[in-house]
Amino acid sequence: MLHLFYSSSSFDFPLSLSVETLHVDPKLTSASASFQACQSEKHLGQFYTLPSAHFRPLFPHGLPYRYQQQVKTFNEACFMVRPPALEVISYLKKADYSKPALRYLFYGVKGSGKTMSLCHAVHFCYTQGWVVLHIPDAHLWVKNCKELLPSSYNSARFDQPLQATTWLRNFRTTNEHLLSQIKTKRRYVWTKRESTDEGRPLGELVNQGISRVKSSSDVVGALMKDLRLQSSQPGADFRLVVAVDGVNALWGRSTIKKENKSVDLEELTLIHNLKKLMKNDWTGGAIITTLSQTGSLYTPKSAYLPQELLGETGFDSMDPFIPVSVPNYSEKEFESAYLYYLDRKWLQHPQSRTEDGKKELSFLSSKNPSMLDRICGFL
Amino acid sequence: MESTAKKRRCSFNKDWETTYHWVKPVQGDSQRVFCEVCQSSFSVSHGAPERSGREFGSRKPRREEGEPRTEKMPLDQDWTAVYPAATPFRAGSVPLPVRMGYPMKGGVPPEKKGNLELIKIPNFLHLTPAAIKKHCEALKPFCTEWPSALDTDAKCDEHFPIKVECTDYVSSGLSVRNPSARIVQLKVKLSILNLDDHARKKMLKLVGERYCKDTDVLTITTDSCPLRQQNYDYAQYLLTVLYHESWKTEAWEAEKTVADMEEYSWEGSPSQKNIMDMLLRMKVAGEGEGEEVQEQLLARSEVQEYKDSVTRLKNEGDNESSVLQYKEAVKKVFNL
């Protein structure tokens, strides 16, 4: 059942009808089958609800913290359909997957919705049945590392077992149904006694990594390599989407110290493997990334443009990529968000229902999505 | 002092009325005395009026202050007569309703009358345009005529490309010398000098901060020698040496790295390699290896656009429009 209500004047309604009448509903509920119908320009500014069957597996990690709290409060996950995400989805639809993987980069000011756009695009890929390799925040891998082990595979590098195991667990939750179908292509030897043979399902590889914490970073590396090789093959029956949030961490600096010496990013196994994945020498998939200043180290607060955050090396590695700008809400989107909050009874303050209150909200938050969320939290 | 030996307090004494005729008793308080001159009472518990140190015999009563001069100033007065030299601010002489100071809660900045803040700061009331005009008139007999042929800036630049600036200081004091008078500033436009590409880049590196990109002017300021003439010679020498050195190429200049380059050049950069790789892998130009394929690819318009956008992005830095241009170029290359 699909009911669409338009929150502002894209119909020929008289303008007085669109705002004061509070039973105008900005949401559109959709079953996953007609999900495809919702992803077009006609539905810009409206919210669509993620079916809970999709929500659990797809986003064990990767959503902004405040949004996760909102989902718990409202008991539903609603995404707003916005131009940046739609743009990337349209490219994904049009792209030729025998060509090298295309790289997309979401950039914008703090709190403008980059992570949400990324998650929207990832959800689209998930509904298409792709394998989702989602790294929630690359910055988490370069700072606050409690345990650093020398790598078993390459003695010059360092492993991060904790981060690797958490990520593998989440990866397994997301791609449960596909892991049993894809087989490994090579034989991996972990220790003298343990090895994974060729032809075993990938699920076994992942389980191996989760149970044997010591070799988990190497498992991550092997997983990435395998998926990359396999999706490049012409007969592959799956596509790979690599989604990295905060990709500028890969070329920034790290605060991890080993014996009082700062660790170089090249020496971390996880980062090294991820960088290899970022190169577009494989086919049959897409790489969607976002920039993030919030978690990044040693960057000024006002930096949000690609070159500032990626740096010289980052830009040269990511080049050529398609930068997609994620601006603050437009008028229509702001109205939609406001009506959504009203609809969910999130705005309790009596003055927030007035026209003046709405203007005040718009001014205070300067239509920045996260600011609006924070301010409405008080009302 | 005798008061320390006494243990009791003084009170009003009738004899004081004859000695000091301004003294009057205060009803109800024998320890206070009323002074007729200043119309106020004060305590005498610590001794006779003379010891309180307030009045020494009779004093001339303070006269009323008159109207400030500002009320009587005509509108077309000669201001240079009011402030002929640098003097502190006089509230009564400046006919402007100026206020200065921190406004206390609920108040406004204090007015100019008795305002120490206005007196503290330097003022230029003696240097109004009218005063400057008078100064110029006074200086004119000592000046020579400006050559009539040099009436535009362009002509001045053409005939006199090097401009030397020195300052003379006049002050009254024990000595007429001023050490700041030795500073010499030499300005020249680099477009006048005959420099080729390498020489220009080397000159800019040698000169560093002294060059202004917007006006293309090199400024050499010398003050290391004690005399002005010596500084002037030194500045001329510096200019000559810079010019000749930038034309020479040293052996170690061959070690110039990419990080030293002033501008981004796309040829041979990682960006070019990336896009070439990609296009080859996408097999856009058809099968074939080697130079011709590269040439063909380079000649395509999308690649040229891409090259322009990357160069712009790297040289200018980030801004919205350059990023958008880059995006369009990349989209074209991938046929999106």
XYZ file of C-alpha atoms in Angstrom:
715
model
C 0.000 0.000 0.000
C 1.531 3.167 -1.092
C 0.149 6.470 -0.031
C 1.917 9.612 -1.005
C 1.272 12.976 0.517
C 3.058 16.012 -0.711
C 4.285 18.360 1.938
C 4.625 21.468 -0.168
C 3.335 22.966 -3.312
C 4.405 20.562 -5.980
C 0.701 19.997 -6.680
C -1.847 22.652 -7.599
C -3.144 22.879 -4.079
C -3.744 26.379 -2.828
C -0.791 27.312 -0.693
C -2.866 27.768 2.432
C -3.703 24.102 2.432
C -0.208 22.739 2.477
C 1.098 23.974 5.805
C -1.617 24.631 8.327
C -3.465 21.389 7.869
C -1.470 19.041 9.993
C -2.818 15.857 8.571
C -0.624 16.337 5.534
C 1.784 13.490 5.836
C 5.323 13.768 4.543
C 5.967 10.080 4.818
C 5.445 7.533 2.205
C 5.294 3.980 3.328
C 6.438 1.444 0.889
C 6.815 -2.232 0.645
C 10.215 -3.259 -0.530
C 8.872 -4.413 -3.833
C 7.739 -0.988 -4.843
C 10.866 0.509 -3.332
C 12.176 1.017 -6.813
C 9.241 3.214 -7.655
C 10.127 5.553 -4.854
C 13.581 6.386 -6.001
C 12.860 9.078 -8.518
C 12.855 12.845 -8.594
C 9.141 13.033 -8.004
C 9.668 11.956 -4.452
C 12.272 14.463 -3.514
C 11.914 15.696 0.016
C 9.781 12.874 1.235
C 10.543 10.206 3.726
C 10.449 6.552 3.026
C 10.474 3.939 5.711
C 12.946 1.153 5.740
C 11.295 -2.191 6.295
C 12.533 -3.550 9.600
C 13.553 -6.762 7.931
C 16.151 -4.767 6.048
C 17.137 -2.480 8.849
C 18.505 -5.027 11.280
C 21.008 -6.749 9.050
C 21.976 -3.821 6.922
C 22.902 -1.288 9.539
C 24.431 -2.923 12.579
C 26.993 -0.189 12.184
C 27.253 2.794 9.945
C 24.433 5.088 10.929
C 25.102 8.280 12.847
C 24.614 7.852 16.569
C 21.840 10.400 16.927
C 19.946 8.819 14.100
C 20.155 5.429 15.752
C 18.619 6.926 18.872
C 15.893 8.471 16.763
C 15.134 5.113 15.194
C 14.793 3.575 18.628
C 12.507 6.377 19.764
C 10.237 6.432 16.769
C 10.403 2.684 16.281
C 10.951 3.101 12.586
C 13.784 4.106 10.301
C 12.891 6.849 7.869
C 15.205 8.201 5.227
C 14.584 11.402 3.371
C 14.911 11.178 -0.376
C 17.439 13.841 -1.301
C 19.156 14.790 -4.555
C 22.733 13.683 -3.734
C 21.723 10.121 -2.934
C 19.375 9.992 -5.909
C 22.164 11.181 -8.160
C 24.503 8.431 -7.047
C 21.740 5.857 -7.342
C 21.059 6.953 -10.893
C 24.725 6.594 -11.763
C 24.754 3.180 -10.172
C 21.827 2.201 -12.331
C 23.415 3.504 -15.492
C 26.967 2.343 -14.955
C 28.580 -0.379 -16.952
C 29.931 -3.011 -14.630
C 32.476 -4.457 -16.954
C 34.402 -1.228 -16.647
C 36.570 -0.393 -13.649
C 34.740 0.513 -10.474
C 33.631 4.116 -10.212
C 34.340 6.144 -7.128
C 31.826 8.531 -5.643
C 32.607 10.938 -2.887
C 30.020 12.720 -0.769
C 31.269 15.995 0.629
C 29.571 18.802 2.494
C 29.589 20.840 5.668
C 29.295 19.182 9.025
C 25.927 17.667 9.658
C 24.569 18.078 6.149
C 23.649 14.432 5.702
C 26.634 12.745 4.062
C 26.530 9.571 6.132
C 22.785 9.355 5.661
C 23.161 9.694 1.892
C 25.781 6.978 1.954
C 23.464 4.711 3.904
C 20.660 5.442 1.476
C 22.822 4.421 -1.455
C 23.988 1.322 0.404
C 20.398 0.349 1.077
C 19.690 0.618 -2.619
C 22.588 -1.708 -3.381
C 21.420 -4.098 -0.725
C 17.978 -4.318 -2.280
C 19.655 -5.144 -5.544
C 21.409 -8.058 -3.914
C 24.945 -6.753 -3.932
C 27.583 -7.659 -1.398
C 27.960 -4.737 0.966
C 31.376 -3.962 2.357
C 30.535 -1.083 4.680
C 33.199 0.450 6.839
C 31.325 2.676 9.264
C 34.090 5.106 10.050
C 37.630 4.754 8.850
C 38.703 7.205 11.544
C 37.970 4.595 14.206
C 40.716 2.456 12.766
C 43.406 5.115 13.077
C 42.863 6.279 16.594
C 42.335 4.929 20.099
C 43.667 1.511 19.388
C 44.018 -0.457 22.581
C 45.807 -3.463 21.172
C 48.394 -3.412 18.486
C 50.014 -6.667 17.481
C 52.792 -7.171 15.005
C 51.310 -8.755 11.963
C 51.759 -12.436 11.411
C 51.762 -12.080 7.654
C 54.140 -9.186 7.270
C 56.356 -8.393 10.229
C 56.716 -4.733 9.337
C 53.029 -4.082 9.821
C 50.692 -3.917 12.775
C 47.403 -5.640 13.345
C 44.365 -4.366 15.130
C 42.529 -7.459 16.280
C 39.690 -5.808 18.166
C 38.581 -3.516 15.399
C 38.937 -6.275 12.834
C 36.784 -8.725 14.791
C 34.004 -6.208 15.416
C 33.945 -5.335 11.778
C 33.891 -8.962 10.687
C 30.948 -9.637 12.939
C 29.002 -6.785 11.460
C 29.968 -7.821 7.972
C 28.636 -11.267 8.631
C 25.315 -9.864 9.884
C 24.914 -7.778 6.772
C 25.790 -10.326 4.159
C 24.538 -13.484 5.814
C 22.582 -14.734 2.871
C 25.329 -14.198 0.324
C 28.271 -15.538 2.257
C 27.246 -19.132 1.878
C 27.000 -18.766 -1.885
C 30.345 -17.202 -2.634
C 33.347 -19.469 -2.541
C 36.951 -18.639 -1.880
C 39.283 -18.753 -4.800
C 42.576 -19.362 -3.059
C 43.972 -21.252 -0.198
C 44.787 -19.261 2.892
C 47.121 -20.551 5.553
C 46.679 -18.909 8.918
C 48.982 -20.869 11.162
C 50.777 -24.167 10.906
C 47.638 -26.018 11.706
C 44.847 -23.859 10.404
C 44.116 -23.083 6.844
C 41.147 -22.384 4.653
C 41.042 -24.301 1.435
C 39.979 -23.177 -1.930
C 36.320 -23.506 -2.669
C 35.037 -23.129 0.851
C 32.189 -20.689 1.408
C 33.238 -17.246 2.467
C 31.156 -17.580 5.583
C 33.689 -20.032 6.889
C 36.474 -17.549 6.292
C 34.626 -14.901 8.228
C 33.895 -17.252 11.090
C 37.529 -18.189 11.184
C 38.433 -14.557 11.587
C 35.921 -13.998 14.341
C 36.974 -17.012 16.353
C 40.700 -16.609 15.899
C 41.150 -13.043 17.025
C 44.856 -12.971 16.366
C 44.582 -13.418 12.664
C 41.415 -11.367 12.190
C 43.111 -8.457 10.438
C 44.645 -10.820 7.941
C 41.252 -12.405 7.409
C 39.881 -8.974 6.600
C 42.640 -8.478 4.076
C 42.060 -11.865 2.510
C 38.320 -11.241 2.357
C 38.790 -7.948 0.582
C 41.189 -9.441 -1.916
C 38.936 -12.357 -2.642
C 35.827 -10.294 -3.139
C 37.711 -7.934 -5.356
C 39.063 -10.688 -7.561
C 35.784 -12.452 -7.779
C 33.619 -9.536 -8.686
C 36.060 -8.670 -11.456
C 35.546 -11.968 -13.156
C 33.140 -11.831 -16.072
C 31.047 -14.724 -14.833
C 30.521 -13.335 -11.350
C 26.968 -13.426 -10.118
C 27.284 -10.736 -7.526
C 28.408 -7.146 -7.379
C 30.424 -5.510 -4.709
C 29.791 -2.139 -3.183
C 32.486 -0.711 -0.979
C 31.136 1.999 1.277
C 33.639 3.877 3.390
C 32.665 6.687 5.716
C 35.390 9.146 6.538
C 37.667 8.045 3.725
C 40.015 10.935 4.379
C 41.318 9.002 7.372
C 43.197 6.722 5.007
C 45.526 9.477 3.974
C 45.644 11.544 7.113
C 47.636 10.972 10.238
C 47.131 8.583 13.073
C 47.402 9.039 16.798
C 48.274 5.437 17.528
C 51.606 5.196 19.287
C 53.825 2.174 19.483
C 56.532 2.555 22.111
C 56.098 6.305 22.045
C 56.622 6.458 18.335
C 53.680 7.448 16.196
C 52.630 4.689 13.844
C 52.629 5.476 10.155
C 49.405 4.650 8.360
C 51.130 2.319 5.931
C 52.112 0.098 8.810
C 48.544 -0.771 9.719
C 47.263 -3.885 7.999
C 43.650 -2.809 7.932
C 44.433 0.557 6.396
C 46.819 -0.969 3.912
C 44.240 -3.428 2.666
C 41.553 -0.816 2.533
C 43.725 1.440 0.426
C 44.270 -1.408 -1.996
C 40.521 -1.799 -2.218
C 40.097 1.882 -2.992
C 42.104 1.603 -6.147
C 39.883 1.107 -9.114
C 41.751 -1.811 -10.607
C 38.782 -4.119 -10.131
C 35.474 -4.236 -11.967
C 31.952 -5.210 -11.229
C 31.095 -2.827 -8.456
C 31.205 0.652 -7.081
C 33.015 2.531 -4.369
C 30.939 5.064 -2.452
C 32.682 7.184 0.136
C 32.153 10.232 2.277
C 34.484 12.777 3.691
C 34.257 13.500 7.357
C 35.883 16.273 9.287
C 34.272 15.295 12.572
C 36.436 12.337 13.384
C 39.485 13.395 11.467
C 42.757 14.213 13.098
C 44.748 17.352 12.638
C 42.350 19.054 10.245
C 40.765 22.445 10.822
C 37.110 22.509 11.761
C 36.033 24.550 8.816
C 37.475 22.192 6.188
C 34.894 20.367 4.143
C 35.972 20.471 0.485
C 37.538 17.339 -1.017
C 41.067 18.528 -1.524
C 41.372 20.076 1.911
C 40.440 16.885 3.688
C 41.952 14.324 1.349
C 45.294 16.039 0.971
C 47.625 15.682 -1.989
C 48.197 11.947 -1.694
C 44.553 11.237 -1.027
C 43.426 13.169 -4.036
C 45.941 11.514 -6.300
C 44.862 8.081 -5.101
C 41.159 8.773 -5.425
C 41.485 10.531 -8.734
C 39.412 10.295 -10.922
C 36.326 10.296 -8.727
C 32.926 11.911 -8.861
C 32.466 14.412 -6.065
C 28.835 14.788 -5.014
C 27.941 17.774 -2.938
C 25.538 17.315 -0.035
C 24.092 20.691 0.848
C 21.896 21.682 3.771
C 18.155 21.244 3.467
C 16.357 23.197 0.809
C 13.070 24.921 1.686
C 11.041 21.933 0.617
C 13.204 19.451 2.459
C 13.129 21.544 5.584
C 9.362 21.686 5.510
C 9.232 17.982 5.031
C 11.512 17.316 7.989
C 9.514 19.717 10.131
C 6.243 18.047 9.229
C 7.762 14.666 9.936
C 8.738 15.720 13.432
C 5.304 17.143 13.983
C 3.737 13.992 12.715
C 5.719 11.829 15.089
C 4.819 14.207 17.921
C 8.452 14.978 18.495
C 7.852 18.734 18.734
C 5.964 19.202 21.961
C 6.355 22.908 22.491
C 3.105 24.692 21.551
C 4.876 27.460 19.750
C 6.674 25.085 17.468
C 3.435 24.439 15.617
C 3.055 28.047 14.549
C 4.350 29.610 11.391
C 6.647 31.837 13.436
C 8.019 28.858 15.282
C 8.827 27.190 11.998
C 10.650 30.248 10.747
C 12.564 30.410 13.991
C 13.605 26.773 13.668
C 14.677 27.360 10.119
C 16.761 30.335 11.104
C 18.350 28.792 14.186
C 19.388 25.620 12.476
C 20.173 27.428 9.173
C 18.520 24.368 7.631
C 21.366 22.115 8.666
C 19.911 18.654 9.244
C 21.882 17.761 12.356
C 21.369 21.175 13.935
C 17.654 20.874 13.328
C 17.678 17.489 14.951
C 19.496 18.780 18.000
C 17.293 21.833 18.408
C 14.095 19.835 18.013
C 15.350 17.491 20.654
C 14.818 20.229 23.186
C 11.326 21.106 22.152
C 51.389 65.513 66.801
C 49.573 66.675 69.856
C 46.432 64.821 69.068
C 48.046 61.547 69.905
C 48.662 62.683 73.498
C 45.070 63.770 73.946
C 42.653 61.123 74.891
C 39.415 62.986 74.516
C 37.746 64.368 71.464
C 37.523 68.043 70.609
C 34.254 69.854 70.344
C 33.172 73.242 69.139
C 35.022 76.144 70.674
C 33.558 79.641 70.628
C 36.962 81.218 70.104
C 37.153 79.736 66.652
C 34.374 82.008 65.502
C 36.515 85.043 66.033
C 39.701 83.512 64.671
C 38.193 82.084 61.554
C 35.231 84.097 60.507
C 34.006 81.447 58.114
C 33.292 79.035 60.920
C 29.763 78.545 62.200
C 28.501 76.021 64.695
C 26.205 73.187 63.600
C 22.951 72.656 65.522
C 22.753 69.373 67.223
C 26.319 68.317 66.728
C 29.060 69.903 68.820
C 31.712 67.999 67.007
C 31.036 69.393 63.610
C 31.665 72.814 62.220
C 30.097 74.586 59.252
C 32.302 76.339 56.743
C 30.612 79.227 54.944
C 33.020 79.323 52.054
C 32.491 75.852 50.782
C 29.031 75.570 52.235
C 29.632 72.222 53.899
C 30.287 70.871 57.364
C 33.152 68.826 58.579
C 34.125 67.067 61.727
C 36.493 68.673 64.255
C 36.640 65.781 66.718
C 40.302 65.363 66.021
C 41.382 68.914 66.587
C 40.834 72.507 65.644
C 39.801 73.420 62.136
C 43.254 74.408 61.088
C 44.610 70.964 61.758
C 42.090 69.258 59.531
C 44.033 70.890 56.765
C 41.088 71.955 54.758
C 41.163 75.682 55.023
C 44.144 77.896 55.559
C 42.861 81.304 56.372
C 40.399 82.838 54.009
C 40.394 81.744 50.448
C 39.091 83.373 47.370
C 35.731 81.894 46.551
C 35.823 79.820 43.454
C 34.388 81.721 40.553
C 31.838 80.369 38.163
C 33.210 78.879 35.041
C 32.167 80.716 31.933
C 30.575 79.502 28.707
C 32.695 77.063 26.748
C 34.244 78.524 23.661
C 32.227 76.158 21.488
C 29.064 78.210 22.019
C 30.670 81.243 20.482
C 32.268 79.602 17.472
C 30.942 80.823 14.108
C 30.349 78.193 11.444
C 32.920 79.560 9.018
C 35.706 80.045 11.530
C 39.320 79.309 10.831
C 39.870 75.959 12.538
C 43.623 76.180 12.163
C 43.527 79.035 14.632
C 41.742 76.915 17.215
C 44.207 74.038 16.927
C 47.394 75.405 15.356
C 49.648 72.656 16.773
C 49.359 69.229 18.300
C 47.650 69.776 21.636
C 45.620 67.489 23.846
C 41.880 67.404 23.439
C 40.081 70.376 24.965
C 36.415 69.722 25.485
C 35.627 73.384 25.503
C 37.293 74.023 22.150
C 35.924 71.182 20.089
C 32.345 71.851 18.981
C 31.532 68.180 18.360
C 29.179 66.127 20.564
C 31.712 63.343 20.999
C 31.221 60.547 23.500
C 33.877 58.059 24.510
C 34.225 55.336 27.067
C 32.584 52.147 28.214
C 28.824 52.480 28.730
C 27.901 51.286 32.192
C 24.810 49.159 32.634
C 21.856 50.850 31.053
C 23.911 53.905 30.196
C 25.722 55.533 27.339
C 29.372 56.388 26.795
C 30.285 59.406 28.925
C 30.250 62.882 27.378
C 33.308 64.833 26.389
C 33.350 67.212 29.362
C 36.048 66.040 31.742
C 36.558 62.841 29.737
C 40.031 61.496 30.356
C 39.755 58.906 27.597
C 39.539 61.621 24.980
C 42.494 63.438 26.450
C 44.644 60.311 26.594
C 44.413 59.360 22.952
C 46.337 61.178 20.227
C 44.130 63.468 18.130
C 44.691 64.937 14.713
C 42.598 68.042 15.094
C 45.596 70.103 14.042
C 45.824 68.267 10.720
C 42.492 68.982 9.053
C 42.447 69.421 5.260
C 42.460 73.176 5.700
C 45.585 72.940 7.836
C 47.265 70.612 5.338
C 46.490 73.083 2.590
C 48.209 75.793 4.554
C 51.210 73.546 5.115
C 51.423 72.829 1.397
C 51.225 76.513 0.596
C 54.027 77.162 3.021
C 56.163 74.394 1.486
C 55.555 75.394 -2.134
C 58.385 77.934 -2.435
C 60.833 75.163 -1.571
C 59.564 72.712 -4.191
C 60.354 72.348 -7.880
C 57.736 71.883 -10.598
C 56.552 68.390 -11.531
C 57.615 67.681 -15.132
C 54.578 68.278 -17.338
C 55.368 65.366 -19.637
C 54.853 62.863 -16.838
C 51.153 63.286 -16.360
C 50.018 59.651 -16.197
C 51.165 56.745 -14.048
C 51.924 54.679 -17.117
C 54.352 57.278 -18.428
C 56.060 57.495 -15.064
C 56.471 53.720 -15.025
C 57.822 53.727 -18.514
C 60.511 56.339 -17.997
C 61.274 55.684 -14.375
C 60.671 52.011 -13.682
C 62.671 51.932 -10.457
C 61.174 53.974 -7.651
C 63.212 54.840 -4.616
C 61.501 56.063 -1.476
C 63.226 57.720 1.475
C 61.697 59.643 4.371
C 62.981 62.781 6.058
C 62.008 63.532 9.633
C 61.657 66.940 11.281
C 61.439 67.324 14.988
C 62.546 69.703 17.621
C 64.867 68.334 20.191
C 68.460 68.102 21.154
C 69.484 66.607 17.810
C 68.156 66.911 14.278
C 69.270 63.391 13.354
C 66.711 60.622 13.153
C 67.894 57.042 12.719
C 64.760 56.123 10.718
C 65.893 58.459 7.972
C 68.406 55.921 6.728
C 65.737 53.466 5.451
C 65.549 53.184 1.683
C 62.795 51.351 -0.170
C 63.288 50.348 -3.778
C 60.266 49.279 -5.855
C 60.396 47.793 -9.317
C 57.938 45.876 -11.506
C 59.212 42.498 -12.570
C 57.651 42.802 -16.002
C 60.213 45.508 -16.808
C 63.116 43.177 -16.190
C 64.082 40.862 -18.977
C 63.486 37.475 -17.354
C 62.682 34.194 -19.051
C 60.594 31.473 -17.442
C 63.354 29.838 -15.416
C 64.833 33.179 -14.378
C 61.485 34.463 -13.207
C 60.783 31.376 -11.103
C 64.251 31.514 -9.606
C 63.913 35.213 -8.880
C 60.623 34.650 -7.115
C 62.154 31.926 -4.992
C 65.138 34.087 -4.112
C 63.039 37.068 -3.245
C 60.284 35.354 -1.321
C 58.061 37.672 0.686
C 59.267 40.835 -0.974
C 57.229 40.230 -4.120
C 53.558 41.129 -4.365
C 51.711 38.953 -6.864
C 48.735 41.258 -7.335
C 50.703 44.316 -8.379
C 53.791 42.514 -9.732
C 56.036 44.765 -7.674
C 59.292 43.749 -6.060
C 60.069 45.834 -2.969
C 63.550 45.844 -1.510
C 63.848 47.627 1.829
C 67.354 48.233 3.116
C 68.232 49.561 6.524
C 71.342 47.690 7.516
C 73.760 50.505 6.808
C 73.956 53.652 8.950
C 73.723 56.176 6.126
C 71.041 56.650 3.537
C 73.473 56.786 0.688
C 75.009 53.494 1.696
C 71.582 51.887 1.890
C 70.680 53.170 -1.524
C 73.852 51.740 -3.042
C 73.207 48.457 -1.326
C 69.664 48.286 -2.685
C 70.887 48.905 -6.218
C 73.525 46.268 -5.768
C 70.933 43.763 -4.539
C 68.776 44.330 -7.572
C 71.684 43.791 -9.939
C 72.816 40.661 -8.175
C 69.298 39.179 -8.109
C 68.910 39.742 -11.805
C 72.188 38.143 -12.757
C 71.852 35.231 -10.353
C 68.408 34.319 -11.581
C 69.709 34.000 -15.115
C 72.408 31.531 -14.050
C 71.531 27.868 -13.700
C 73.393 25.979 -11.033
C 74.104 22.273 -11.056
C 71.978 21.565 -8.009
C 68.891 23.081 -9.611
C 68.439 19.840 -11.487
C 67.346 18.273 -8.222
C 64.137 20.271 -8.166
C 61.352 18.015 -6.978
C 57.637 18.053 -7.586
C 57.093 19.614 -4.182
C 59.244 22.580 -5.199
C 57.233 23.378 -8.269
C 55.288 26.595 -8.080
C 52.477 25.468 -10.293
C 50.890 22.127 -10.886
C 51.653 20.635 -14.261
C 49.456 17.782 -15.330
C 51.908 16.046 -17.629
C 53.678 13.313 -15.756
C 51.535 13.665 -12.673
C 49.815 10.777 -10.917
C 46.507 12.135 -12.163
C 47.528 11.627 -15.760
C 48.719 8.119 -15.026
C 45.458 7.267 -13.333
C 43.269 8.451 -16.115
C 45.419 6.814 -18.771
C 45.270 3.530 -16.921
C 41.565 3.753 -16.580
C 40.933 4.583 -20.163
C 43.207 1.822 -21.359
C 41.449 -0.649 -19.185
C 38.107 0.547 -20.383
C 39.434 -0.109 -23.872
C 37.976 3.066 -25.140
C 40.340 3.593 -28.024
C 40.221 0.049 -29.217
C 42.954 -2.546 -28.997
C 46.537 -1.481 -29.323
C 49.411 -0.529 -27.140
C 52.081 2.071 -27.089
C 52.474 5.653 -27.948
C 49.794 6.082 -30.556
C 47.070 4.983 -28.222
C 48.314 7.418 -25.631
C 48.363 10.218 -28.142
C 44.896 9.393 -29.293
C 43.559 9.355 -25.810
C 45.209 12.621 -24.941
C 43.724 14.287 -27.917
C 40.182 13.497 -26.915
C 38.248 16.492 -25.708
C 37.057 14.870 -22.513
C 40.574 14.188 -21.460
C 41.535 17.785 -22.208
C 38.643 19.013 -20.118
C 39.609 16.679 -17.345
C 43.165 17.944 -17.496
C 41.995 21.560 -17.279
C 39.753 20.876 -14.347
C 42.426 19.028 -12.377
C 44.979 21.765 -13.048
C 42.525 24.359 -11.906
C 41.654 22.419 -8.797
C 45.278 21.969 -7.824
C 46.413 25.492 -8.599
C 43.506 27.407 -7.233
C 42.722 25.151 -4.352
C 39.237 24.089 -3.459
C 36.181 26.026 -4.106
C 32.695 25.032 -5.091
C 32.959 25.961 -8.753
C 36.244 24.190 -9.415
C 34.953 21.025 -7.757
C 31.815 21.168 -9.886
C 33.887 21.597 -13.004
C 35.956 18.574 -12.046
C 32.790 16.577 -11.475
C 31.431 17.427 -14.905
C 34.708 16.521 -16.553
C 34.876 13.154 -14.800
C 31.289 12.403 -15.687
C 32.016 13.083 -19.321
C 35.010 10.781 -19.282
C 32.867 7.990 -17.898
C 29.937 8.832 -20.136
C 27.488 9.199 -17.298
